[in-house]
């Protein structure tokens, strides 16, 4: 089958060992689209898994093993000379894992690092990656910036540093970190974690000062070489840049140029600034200006000799500007990211046309860099020039006014993004660094506190939409600290708690709700205080798996007691307290000995129903959703499968029209998982797949594919959707491995499901691999008696090993009630009944009759039981009717199995149907037919 051009691109990147999320970022497509291409490639190339697919990736023509193209910025001008420096630095990064190129601003550290990185890219199997730290002022944002360069999003449940470390753990790659000087301490901490864990990663950093990390080797970047035997990189740079602005130089003038370069100490930036003046001043004019006693190259006592050269060149170049252009240069220096003419006009407070002309003149003098893209032209200042402009801005007494206009511009951009739809991500990314920089300045100025609060809140909302949820939580907390009104602080802290829930950080949820309670108390909001305290307790029960430190029972009880005392007759507070009490009752019931089962669960159901009633009265869909969650849990433990499924559907319907707030998103993700599980338990496979697909496609889970796809894999396995399993399991395994292989019992069912499908395909190697994954994920009784028994029985029955299947499910459901309730009860008893019939068990008819009562109303489990009875009675018509029932229920595998069990011509049709699904033939099994 022919592979499309896009599939070929995906295949090449699979061969480069990129994750689906990384491929999506590289190709600017969705993770779901990448999954579809991977699935198609698995089918077209007839390979079983991603590992085999990677081996089929082609090598680039005329090359050895595949090496990804370096992800490096493209310089706008040519790189001149530095042959010996490139050789020395190349050898150093080959020999050492962390090299820092150090030197003053303007010496050429970045260009040298980029040139070396491009040259050595082929030596790194997993590529070269570049992260510019210029916009970073908060050490906490270093990992976020690096993750962005790697094409990574945030993985709920871990911080960004952990995500970066996990992504690079097994990679052979070079990471270039540029401009580390303003966050040296943060870079040092980040690199210590990275280099200790990622043994095959090399880091090349540039900084004005060494980073002081254990692995570091320092390379002092020298100035450009001055004339020696007629050779000079400095002279070559001057001549090339002068020619670029329209005035080529006669080689006979080299001595005069050399004198200028010597005066500028061979500093690359200073030479470029001087060369830019050549068309208007000529060499004589440049020489006179540089040697004028009033323009001696002095940069103050704090600067070393080399930095004084650059400072002097900047002073000189700045002095030659018209006053309006000087003002414009210092005013646009507040931008840390590329900016447009319109943005510059707003911040500089000038007319757009006049500003455009000024920007063009600054670019002609090499004081700004111009980058053109479709539909817009942007400008930026090199960091050394930007810092110089900021100094001038302060000296002119214009810093506060210009910064204030920049803050207002940022607030306007944030407001535009809040309602924007098209190209949202690109638009946010283009201004995000300026939003952060403006906030960092405003947050430290009391007179800017109101605008700082507004900007922090906007940035919190925008970063949540951008799925930078770690930053979002921090910005909500920052907004809370900046708010003048404690009631507003409480609101921001609640939002922060919801984001923490999305991040799977239960401990932060608890901390933030308690902080919200304190803020509400300061504002005089007694009911709000009660809600926050009760919610802190309820969350400890509802989301216990998200906590590192489990909330002690006595602490939760104390929180509920305080909340109850403060609630009074406020409906919302009463509902919150009722939810916490219902959560405690459910937890007690689940943990109770089986003898207490009959008394504990009814009480829990009553408490949960009361919580739902009170929450409904408040008119708050999120409060009602939380109560319905607890009710569904109580119903499931009571064995009322259909009631639990109905409650879960009510919850989804309730949330379908809620806005995409952090709290709404947190509830929806949890609700989709619950609805999928409940639908599986009730045998509603189409609904289960629908909810599971929504969960798998949720953008917040793009980087945690194991969590996103888990229940979809289970639903597809029970339905027999083999092709979907093969594609989805690639994302699951890839994401789980990149997350560090966490041992989480909730991930056990999908691993068991995939292992079973490989078993049904007779792919013994793949089944063994997935069985090993399952052992790492879950060794609990749920694996032994619950889902593990169900999936093992499916495989054993397919292989004709009915006695072994019956033995695998020997315990009565009442003996292992905790592990076969929720979604597994109906599947367990139905398959157990069929195994008894096929194994010729003397009590088979009793088991069938008992099973029929338990699974009544479940279309799939009911059809399995009906099939078992038809086999027991030798009723072929009834047996074939179950095939139609399976088809109607969306269970293709069981339909094909029925035909095989019917024998004769039907068996041939069934075998063909199994082959179409991609499954191996069923082994013959003794049947009464």
PDB file of C-alpha atoms in Angstrom, residues 640-886:
ATOM      1  CA  UNK A 640     -26.213  -1.288  41.276  1.00  0.00           C
ATOM      2  CA  UNK A 641     -24.405  -1.092  37.949  1.00  0.00           C
ATOM      3  CA  UNK A 642     -27.163   0.542  35.956  1.00  0.00           C
ATOM      4  CA  UNK A 643     -27.872   3.189  38.556  1.00  0.00           C
ATOM      5  CA  UNK A 644     -24.182   4.057  38.593  1.00  0.00           C
ATOM      6  CA  UNK A 645     -24.176   4.347  34.785  1.00  0.00           C
ATOM      7  CA  UNK A 646     -27.267   6.548  34.843  1.00  0.00           C
ATOM      8  CA  UNK A 647     -25.692   8.819  37.470  1.00  0.00           C
ATOM      9  CA  UNK A 648     -22.504   9.093  35.444  1.00  0.00           C
ATOM     10  CA  UNK A 649     -24.517  10.089  32.361  1.00  0.00           C
ATOM     11  CA  UNK A 650     -26.361  12.718  34.398  1.00  0.00           C
ATOM     12  CA  UNK A 651     -23.014  14.130  35.409  1.00  0.00           C
ATOM     13  CA  UNK A 652     -21.782  14.411  31.814  1.00  0.00           C
ATOM     14  CA  UNK A 653     -25.004  16.086  30.721  1.00  0.00           C
ATOM     15  CA  UNK A 654     -24.720  18.541  33.577  1.00  0.00           C
ATOM     16  CA  UNK A 655     -21.172  19.484  32.602  1.00  0.00           C
ATOM     17  CA  UNK A 656     -21.753  19.677  28.862  1.00  0.00           C
ATOM     18  CA  UNK A 657     -22.581  23.385  28.922  1.00  0.00           C
ATOM     19  CA  UNK A 658     -20.183  24.571  31.622  1.00  0.00           C
ATOM     20  CA  UNK A 659     -17.400  26.986  30.593  1.00  0.00           C
ATOM     21  CA  UNK A 660     -13.810  25.840  30.211  1.00  0.00           C
ATOM     22  CA  UNK A 661     -12.675  27.079  33.596  1.00  0.00           C
ATOM     23  CA  UNK A 662     -10.057  25.171  35.578  1.00  0.00           C
ATOM     24  CA  UNK A 663     -12.738  23.827  37.942  1.00  0.00           C
ATOM     25  CA  UNK A 664     -14.998  22.864  35.035  1.00  0.00           C
ATOM     26  CA  UNK A 665     -12.155  21.179  33.177  1.00  0.00           C
ATOM     27  CA  UNK A 666     -11.112  19.239  36.266  1.00  0.00           C
ATOM     28  CA  UNK A 667     -14.660  17.978  36.803  1.00  0.00           C
ATOM     29  CA  UNK A 668     -15.143  17.116  33.127  1.00  0.00           C
ATOM     30  CA  UNK A 669     -11.977  15.022  32.849  1.00  0.00           C
ATOM     31  CA  UNK A 670     -12.919  13.078  35.966  1.00  0.00           C
ATOM     32  CA  UNK A 671     -16.521  12.714  34.745  1.00  0.00           C
ATOM     33  CA  UNK A 672     -15.505  11.374  31.332  1.00  0.00           C
ATOM     34  CA  UNK A 673     -13.439   8.670  32.975  1.00  0.00           C
ATOM     35  CA  UNK A 674     -16.264   7.759  35.328  1.00  0.00           C
ATOM     36  CA  UNK A 675     -18.847   7.696  32.521  1.00  0.00           C
ATOM     37  CA  UNK A 676     -16.614   5.419  30.448  1.00  0.00           C
ATOM     38  CA  UNK A 677     -16.157   2.988  33.312  1.00  0.00           C
ATOM     39  CA  UNK A 678     -19.843   3.014  34.181  1.00  0.00           C
ATOM     40  CA  UNK A 679     -20.858   2.397  30.568  1.00  0.00           C
ATOM     41  CA  UNK A 680     -18.444  -0.514  30.348  1.00  0.00           C
ATOM     42  CA  UNK A 681     -19.925  -1.973  33.496  1.00  0.00           C
ATOM     43  CA  UNK A 682     -23.427  -1.702  32.024  1.00  0.00           C
ATOM     44  CA  UNK A 683     -22.353  -3.175  28.680  1.00  0.00           C
ATOM     45  CA  UNK A 684     -22.987   0.034  26.730  1.00  0.00           C
ATOM     46  CA  UNK A 685     -19.891  -0.200  24.549  1.00  0.00           C
ATOM     47  CA  UNK A 686     -20.842   2.559  22.057  1.00  0.00           C
ATOM     48  CA  UNK A 687     -21.298   5.055  24.899  1.00  0.00           C
ATOM     49  CA  UNK A 688     -18.118   3.857  26.601  1.00  0.00           C
ATOM     50  CA  UNK A 689     -16.127   4.410  23.418  1.00  0.00           C
ATOM     51  CA  UNK A 690     -17.726   7.820  22.891  1.00  0.00           C
ATOM     52  CA  UNK A 691     -16.805   9.073  26.365  1.00  0.00           C
ATOM     53  CA  UNK A 692     -13.378   7.426  26.196  1.00  0.00           C
ATOM     54  CA  UNK A 693     -12.652   9.073  22.861  1.00  0.00           C
ATOM     55  CA  UNK A 694     -13.525  12.480  24.302  1.00  0.00           C
ATOM     56  CA  UNK A 695     -11.142  11.786  27.153  1.00  0.00           C
ATOM     57  CA  UNK A 696      -8.374  10.637  24.801  1.00  0.00           C
ATOM     58  CA  UNK A 697      -8.813  13.750  22.681  1.00  0.00           C
ATOM     59  CA  UNK A 698      -8.847  16.233  25.558  1.00  0.00           C
ATOM     60  CA  UNK A 699      -5.970  18.660  24.894  1.00  0.00           C
ATOM     61  CA  UNK A 700      -5.043  18.853  28.567  1.00  0.00           C
ATOM     62  CA  UNK A 701      -4.068  15.171  28.397  1.00  0.00           C
ATOM     63  CA  UNK A 702      -2.013  15.405  25.200  1.00  0.00           C
ATOM     64  CA  UNK A 703       1.236  14.763  27.091  1.00  0.00           C
ATOM     65  CA  UNK A 704      -0.143  11.957  29.274  1.00  0.00           C
ATOM     66  CA  UNK A 705      -1.340   9.539  26.632  1.00  0.00           C
ATOM     67  CA  UNK A 706      -1.303   6.632  29.069  1.00  0.00           C
ATOM     68  CA  UNK A 707      -3.881   8.393  31.200  1.00  0.00           C
ATOM     69  CA  UNK A 708      -5.806   9.740  28.197  1.00  0.00           C
ATOM     70  CA  UNK A 709      -6.160   6.502  26.265  1.00  0.00           C
ATOM     71  CA  UNK A 710      -6.429   3.955  29.071  1.00  0.00           C
ATOM     72  CA  UNK A 711     -10.192   3.440  29.159  1.00  0.00           C
ATOM     73  CA  UNK A 712     -10.473   3.667  25.379  1.00  0.00           C
ATOM     74  CA  UNK A 713      -8.093   0.706  25.152  1.00  0.00           C
ATOM     75  CA  UNK A 714     -10.275  -1.233  27.579  1.00  0.00           C
ATOM     76  CA  UNK A 715     -13.447  -0.443  25.632  1.00  0.00           C
ATOM     77  CA  UNK A 716     -11.853  -1.368  22.314  1.00  0.00           C
ATOM     78  CA  UNK A 717     -10.487  -4.618  23.722  1.00  0.00           C
ATOM     79  CA  UNK A 718     -13.887  -5.703  25.037  1.00  0.00           C
ATOM     80  CA  UNK A 719     -15.431  -4.768  21.675  1.00  0.00           C
ATOM     81  CA  UNK A 720     -12.713  -6.481  19.644  1.00  0.00           C
ATOM     82  CA  UNK A 721     -11.474  -3.365  17.832  1.00  0.00           C
ATOM     83  CA  UNK A 722      -7.992  -4.696  17.202  1.00  0.00           C
ATOM     84  CA  UNK A 723      -6.725  -2.023  14.827  1.00  0.00           C
ATOM     85  CA  UNK A 724      -7.669   0.729  17.266  1.00  0.00           C
ATOM     86  CA  UNK A 725      -5.921  -1.177  20.064  1.00  0.00           C
ATOM     87  CA  UNK A 726      -2.680  -1.434  18.097  1.00  0.00           C
ATOM     88  CA  UNK A 727      -2.651   2.292  17.377  1.00  0.00           C
ATOM     89  CA  UNK A 728      -3.790   3.424  20.822  1.00  0.00           C
ATOM     90  CA  UNK A 729      -1.401   1.154  22.679  1.00  0.00           C
ATOM     91  CA  UNK A 730       1.515   2.864  20.935  1.00  0.00           C
ATOM     92  CA  UNK A 731       0.542   6.185  22.468  1.00  0.00           C
ATOM     93  CA  UNK A 732      -0.168   4.578  25.845  1.00  0.00           C
ATOM     94  CA  UNK A 733       3.184   2.824  26.112  1.00  0.00           C
ATOM     95  CA  UNK A 734       5.185   5.704  24.709  1.00  0.00           C
ATOM     96  CA  UNK A 735       3.643   8.205  27.129  1.00  0.00           C
ATOM     97  CA  UNK A 736       3.924   5.851  30.101  1.00  0.00           C
ATOM     98  CA  UNK A 737       7.600   5.241  29.452  1.00  0.00           C
ATOM     99  CA  UNK A 738       8.265   8.973  29.034  1.00  0.00           C
ATOM    100  CA  UNK A 739       6.478   9.592  32.309  1.00  0.00           C
ATOM    101  CA  UNK A 740       9.040   7.386  34.007  1.00  0.00           C
ATOM    102  CA  UNK A 741       6.925   4.211  34.131  1.00  0.00           C
ATOM    103  CA  UNK A 742       4.777   5.101  37.157  1.00  0.00           C
ATOM    104  CA  UNK A 743       3.202   2.187  39.012  1.00  0.00           C
ATOM    105  CA  UNK A 744      -0.499   3.096  39.097  1.00  0.00           C
ATOM    106  CA  UNK A 745      -3.220   0.491  39.501  1.00  0.00           C
ATOM    107  CA  UNK A 746      -5.641   2.584  37.409  1.00  0.00           C
ATOM    108  CA  UNK A 747      -3.382   1.846  34.419  1.00  0.00           C
ATOM    109  CA  UNK A 748      -3.591  -1.906  34.982  1.00  0.00           C
ATOM    110  CA  UNK A 749      -6.833  -2.574  33.030  1.00  0.00           C
ATOM    111  CA  UNK A 750      -5.583  -1.049  29.757  1.00  0.00           C
ATOM    112  CA  UNK A 751      -2.306  -2.954  29.992  1.00  0.00           C
ATOM    113  CA  UNK A 752      -4.209  -6.196  30.621  1.00  0.00           C
ATOM    114  CA  UNK A 753      -6.535  -5.367  27.718  1.00  0.00           C
ATOM    115  CA  UNK A 754      -3.666  -4.854  25.283  1.00  0.00           C
ATOM    116  CA  UNK A 755      -1.878  -7.998  26.484  1.00  0.00           C
ATOM    117  CA  UNK A 756      -5.074  -9.984  25.891  1.00  0.00           C
ATOM    118  CA  UNK A 757      -5.511  -8.631  22.357  1.00  0.00           C
ATOM    119  CA  UNK A 758      -1.951  -9.650  21.513  1.00  0.00           C
ATOM    120  CA  UNK A 759      -2.732 -13.048  22.974  1.00  0.00           C
ATOM    121  CA  UNK A 760      -5.810 -13.322  20.755  1.00  0.00           C
ATOM    122  CA  UNK A 761      -3.544 -12.462  17.813  1.00  0.00           C
ATOM    123  CA  UNK A 762      -1.076 -15.202  18.810  1.00  0.00           C
ATOM    124  CA  UNK A 763       1.641 -12.553  19.107  1.00  0.00           C
ATOM    125  CA  UNK A 764       3.399 -14.161  22.032  1.00  0.00           C
ATOM    126  CA  UNK A 765       6.323 -11.721  22.170  1.00  0.00           C
ATOM    127  CA  UNK A 766       4.038  -8.693  22.351  1.00  0.00           C
ATOM    128  CA  UNK A 767       1.831 -10.372  24.955  1.00  0.00           C
ATOM    129  CA  UNK A 768       4.885 -11.137  27.070  1.00  0.00           C
ATOM    130  CA  UNK A 769       6.058  -7.512  26.827  1.00  0.00           C
ATOM    131  CA  UNK A 770       2.657  -6.139  27.847  1.00  0.00           C
ATOM    132  CA  UNK A 771       2.317  -8.679  30.645  1.00  0.00           C
ATOM    133  CA  UNK A 772       5.612  -7.360  31.996  1.00  0.00           C
ATOM    134  CA  UNK A 773       4.211  -3.817  31.817  1.00  0.00           C
ATOM    135  CA  UNK A 774       1.114  -4.990  33.706  1.00  0.00           C
ATOM    136  CA  UNK A 775       3.228  -6.457  36.487  1.00  0.00           C
ATOM    137  CA  UNK A 776       5.006  -3.110  36.865  1.00  0.00           C
ATOM    138  CA  UNK A 777       1.706  -1.238  36.922  1.00  0.00           C
ATOM    139  CA  UNK A 778      -0.429  -3.265  39.264  1.00  0.00           C
ATOM    140  CA  UNK A 779       0.057  -6.256  41.516  1.00  0.00           C
ATOM    141  CA  UNK A 780      -3.140  -5.630  43.472  1.00  0.00           C
ATOM    142  CA  UNK A 781      -6.045  -8.051  43.929  1.00  0.00           C
ATOM    143  CA  UNK A 782      -7.825  -6.058  41.219  1.00  0.00           C
ATOM    144  CA  UNK A 783      -5.427  -7.565  38.752  1.00  0.00           C
ATOM    145  CA  UNK A 784      -5.761 -11.025  40.273  1.00  0.00           C
ATOM    146  CA  UNK A 785      -9.505 -11.231  40.816  1.00  0.00           C
ATOM    147  CA  UNK A 786     -11.081  -8.345  38.920  1.00  0.00           C
ATOM    148  CA  UNK A 787     -10.093  -7.163  35.477  1.00  0.00           C
ATOM    149  CA  UNK A 788      -7.176  -9.605  35.385  1.00  0.00           C
ATOM    150  CA  UNK A 789      -9.508 -12.577  35.713  1.00  0.00           C
ATOM    151  CA  UNK A 790     -11.887 -11.179  33.075  1.00  0.00           C
ATOM    152  CA  UNK A 791      -9.218 -10.650  30.425  1.00  0.00           C
ATOM    153  CA  UNK A 792      -7.430 -13.913  31.212  1.00  0.00           C
ATOM    154  CA  UNK A 793     -10.720 -15.801  30.896  1.00  0.00           C
ATOM    155  CA  UNK A 794     -11.417 -14.199  27.502  1.00  0.00           C
ATOM    156  CA  UNK A 795      -8.072 -15.441  26.205  1.00  0.00           C
ATOM    157  CA  UNK A 796      -8.365 -18.909  27.734  1.00  0.00           C
ATOM    158  CA  UNK A 797     -11.839 -19.393  26.259  1.00  0.00           C
ATOM    159  CA  UNK A 798     -10.568 -18.296  22.845  1.00  0.00           C
ATOM    160  CA  UNK A 799      -7.848 -20.931  23.106  1.00  0.00           C
ATOM    161  CA  UNK A 800     -10.364 -23.641  24.015  1.00  0.00           C
ATOM    162  CA  UNK A 801      -9.129 -23.895  27.575  1.00  0.00           C
ATOM    163  CA  UNK A 802     -12.488 -23.734  29.320  1.00  0.00           C
ATOM    164  CA  UNK A 803     -11.454 -25.679  32.470  1.00  0.00           C
ATOM    165  CA  UNK A 804      -8.515 -23.325  32.955  1.00  0.00           C
ATOM    166  CA  UNK A 805     -10.800 -20.326  32.459  1.00  0.00           C
ATOM    167  CA  UNK A 806     -13.200 -21.690  35.063  1.00  0.00           C
ATOM    168  CA  UNK A 807     -10.338 -22.217  37.476  1.00  0.00           C
ATOM    169  CA  UNK A 808      -9.130 -18.664  36.847  1.00  0.00           C
ATOM    170  CA  UNK A 809     -12.570 -17.416  37.904  1.00  0.00           C
ATOM    171  CA  UNK A 810     -13.117 -19.958  40.672  1.00  0.00           C
ATOM    172  CA  UNK A 811     -13.930 -17.489  43.468  1.00  0.00           C
ATOM    173  CA  UNK A 812     -17.580 -16.609  43.849  1.00  0.00           C
ATOM    174  CA  UNK A 813     -18.222 -12.906  43.240  1.00  0.00           C
ATOM    175  CA  UNK A 814     -19.197 -12.473  46.875  1.00  0.00           C
ATOM    176  CA  UNK A 815     -15.774 -13.739  47.892  1.00  0.00           C
ATOM    177  CA  UNK A 816     -13.935 -11.046  45.949  1.00  0.00           C
ATOM    178  CA  UNK A 817     -16.628  -8.388  45.956  1.00  0.00           C
ATOM    179  CA  UNK A 818     -14.248  -5.447  46.178  1.00  0.00           C
ATOM    180  CA  UNK A 819     -12.490  -6.439  42.955  1.00  0.00           C
ATOM    181  CA  UNK A 820     -15.401  -7.452  40.746  1.00  0.00           C
ATOM    182  CA  UNK A 821     -17.779  -4.628  41.495  1.00  0.00           C
ATOM    183  CA  UNK A 822     -17.832  -1.409  39.458  1.00  0.00           C
ATOM    184  CA  UNK A 823     -17.257  -2.359  35.816  1.00  0.00           C
ATOM    185  CA  UNK A 824     -16.183  -5.957  36.218  1.00  0.00           C
ATOM    186  CA  UNK A 825     -19.097  -7.681  38.002  1.00  0.00           C
ATOM    187  CA  UNK A 826     -21.254  -8.417  34.934  1.00  0.00           C
ATOM    188  CA  UNK A 827     -18.295  -9.446  32.792  1.00  0.00           C
ATOM    189  CA  UNK A 828     -17.003 -11.724  35.550  1.00  0.00           C
ATOM    190  CA  UNK A 829     -20.220 -13.611  36.202  1.00  0.00           C
ATOM    191  CA  UNK A 830     -21.120 -13.908  32.482  1.00  0.00           C
ATOM    192  CA  UNK A 831     -17.759 -15.292  31.413  1.00  0.00           C
ATOM    193  CA  UNK A 832     -17.717 -17.520  34.472  1.00  0.00           C
ATOM    194  CA  UNK A 833     -21.059 -18.987  33.462  1.00  0.00           C
ATOM    195  CA  UNK A 834     -19.867 -19.646  29.913  1.00  0.00           C
ATOM    196  CA  UNK A 835     -16.661 -21.252  31.181  1.00  0.00           C
ATOM    197  CA  UNK A 836     -18.730 -23.563  33.397  1.00  0.00           C
ATOM    198  CA  UNK A 837     -20.831 -24.672  30.402  1.00  0.00           C
ATOM    199  CA  UNK A 838     -17.864 -25.223  28.074  1.00  0.00           C
ATOM    200  CA  UNK A 839     -15.910 -27.019  30.794  1.00  0.00           C
ATOM    201  CA  UNK A 840     -18.866 -29.353  31.426  1.00  0.00           C
ATOM    202  CA  UNK A 841     -19.236 -28.300  35.021  1.00  0.00           C
ATOM    203  CA  UNK A 842     -22.107 -30.160  36.765  1.00  0.00           C
ATOM    204  CA  UNK A 843     -23.417 -26.917  38.251  1.00  0.00           C
ATOM    205  CA  UNK A 844     -23.297 -25.072  34.921  1.00  0.00           C
ATOM    206  CA  UNK A 845     -27.086 -24.633  34.688  1.00  0.00           C
ATOM    207  CA  UNK A 846     -27.262 -23.146  38.169  1.00  0.00           C
ATOM    208  CA  UNK A 847     -24.458 -20.746  37.347  1.00  0.00           C
ATOM    209  CA  UNK A 848     -26.196 -19.660  34.148  1.00  0.00           C
ATOM    210  CA  UNK A 849     -29.435 -19.025  35.992  1.00  0.00           C
ATOM    211  CA  UNK A 850     -27.674 -17.030  38.691  1.00  0.00           C
ATOM    212  CA  UNK A 851     -25.746 -15.028  36.116  1.00  0.00           C
ATOM    213  CA  UNK A 852     -28.906 -14.169  34.159  1.00  0.00           C
ATOM    214  CA  UNK A 853     -30.344 -12.487  37.250  1.00  0.00           C
ATOM    215  CA  UNK A 854     -27.200 -10.484  37.925  1.00  0.00           C
ATOM    216  CA  UNK A 855     -26.572  -9.231  34.367  1.00  0.00           C
ATOM    217  CA  UNK A 856     -30.183  -8.609  33.328  1.00  0.00           C
ATOM    218  CA  UNK A 857     -30.266  -5.439  31.239  1.00  0.00           C
ATOM    219  CA  UNK A 858     -26.613  -5.621  30.164  1.00  0.00           C
ATOM    220  CA  UNK A 859     -26.640  -6.194  26.377  1.00  0.00           C
ATOM    221  CA  UNK A 860     -23.181  -7.756  26.138  1.00  0.00           C
ATOM    222  CA  UNK A 861     -23.014  -9.726  29.387  1.00  0.00           C
ATOM    223  CA  UNK A 862     -26.637 -10.768  28.858  1.00  0.00           C
ATOM    224  CA  UNK A 863     -25.823 -12.095  25.388  1.00  0.00           C
ATOM    225  CA  UNK A 864     -22.850 -14.042  26.791  1.00  0.00           C
ATOM    226  CA  UNK A 865     -25.151 -15.694  29.321  1.00  0.00           C
ATOM    227  CA  UNK A 866     -27.789 -16.388  26.654  1.00  0.00           C
ATOM    228  CA  UNK A 867     -25.097 -17.955  24.494  1.00  0.00           C
ATOM    229  CA  UNK A 868     -23.976 -20.136  27.385  1.00  0.00           C
ATOM    230  CA  UNK A 869     -27.541 -21.366  27.915  1.00  0.00           C
ATOM    231  CA  UNK A 870     -28.005 -21.982  24.185  1.00  0.00           C
ATOM    232  CA  UNK A 871     -24.836 -24.071  24.186  1.00  0.00           C
ATOM    233  CA  UNK A 872     -26.055 -25.951  27.238  1.00  0.00           C
ATOM    234  CA  UNK A 873     -29.443 -26.618  25.631  1.00  0.00           C
ATOM    235  CA  UNK A 874     -28.128 -27.334  22.134  1.00  0.00           C
ATOM    236  CA  UNK A 875     -30.387 -24.579  20.788  1.00  0.00           C
ATOM    237  CA  UNK A 876     -28.601 -23.370  17.664  1.00  0.00           C
ATOM    238  CA  UNK A 877     -31.305 -20.861  16.744  1.00  0.00           C
ATOM    239  CA  UNK A 878     -30.960 -19.184  20.121  1.00  0.00           C
ATOM    240  CA  UNK A 879     -27.198 -19.360  19.802  1.00  0.00           C
ATOM    241  CA  UNK A 880     -27.181 -17.575  16.438  1.00  0.00           C
ATOM    242  CA  UNK A 881     -29.563 -14.948  17.810  1.00  0.00           C
ATOM    243  CA  UNK A 882     -26.869 -13.937  20.262  1.00  0.00           C
ATOM    244  CA  UNK A 883     -24.580 -13.115  17.335  1.00  0.00           C
ATOM    245  CA  UNK A 884     -27.078 -10.480  16.231  1.00  0.00           C
ATOM    246  CA  UNK A 885     -27.294  -9.219  19.815  1.00  0.00           C
ATOM    247  CA  UNK A 886     -23.520  -8.822  19.963  1.00  0.00           C
TER     248      UNK A 886
END
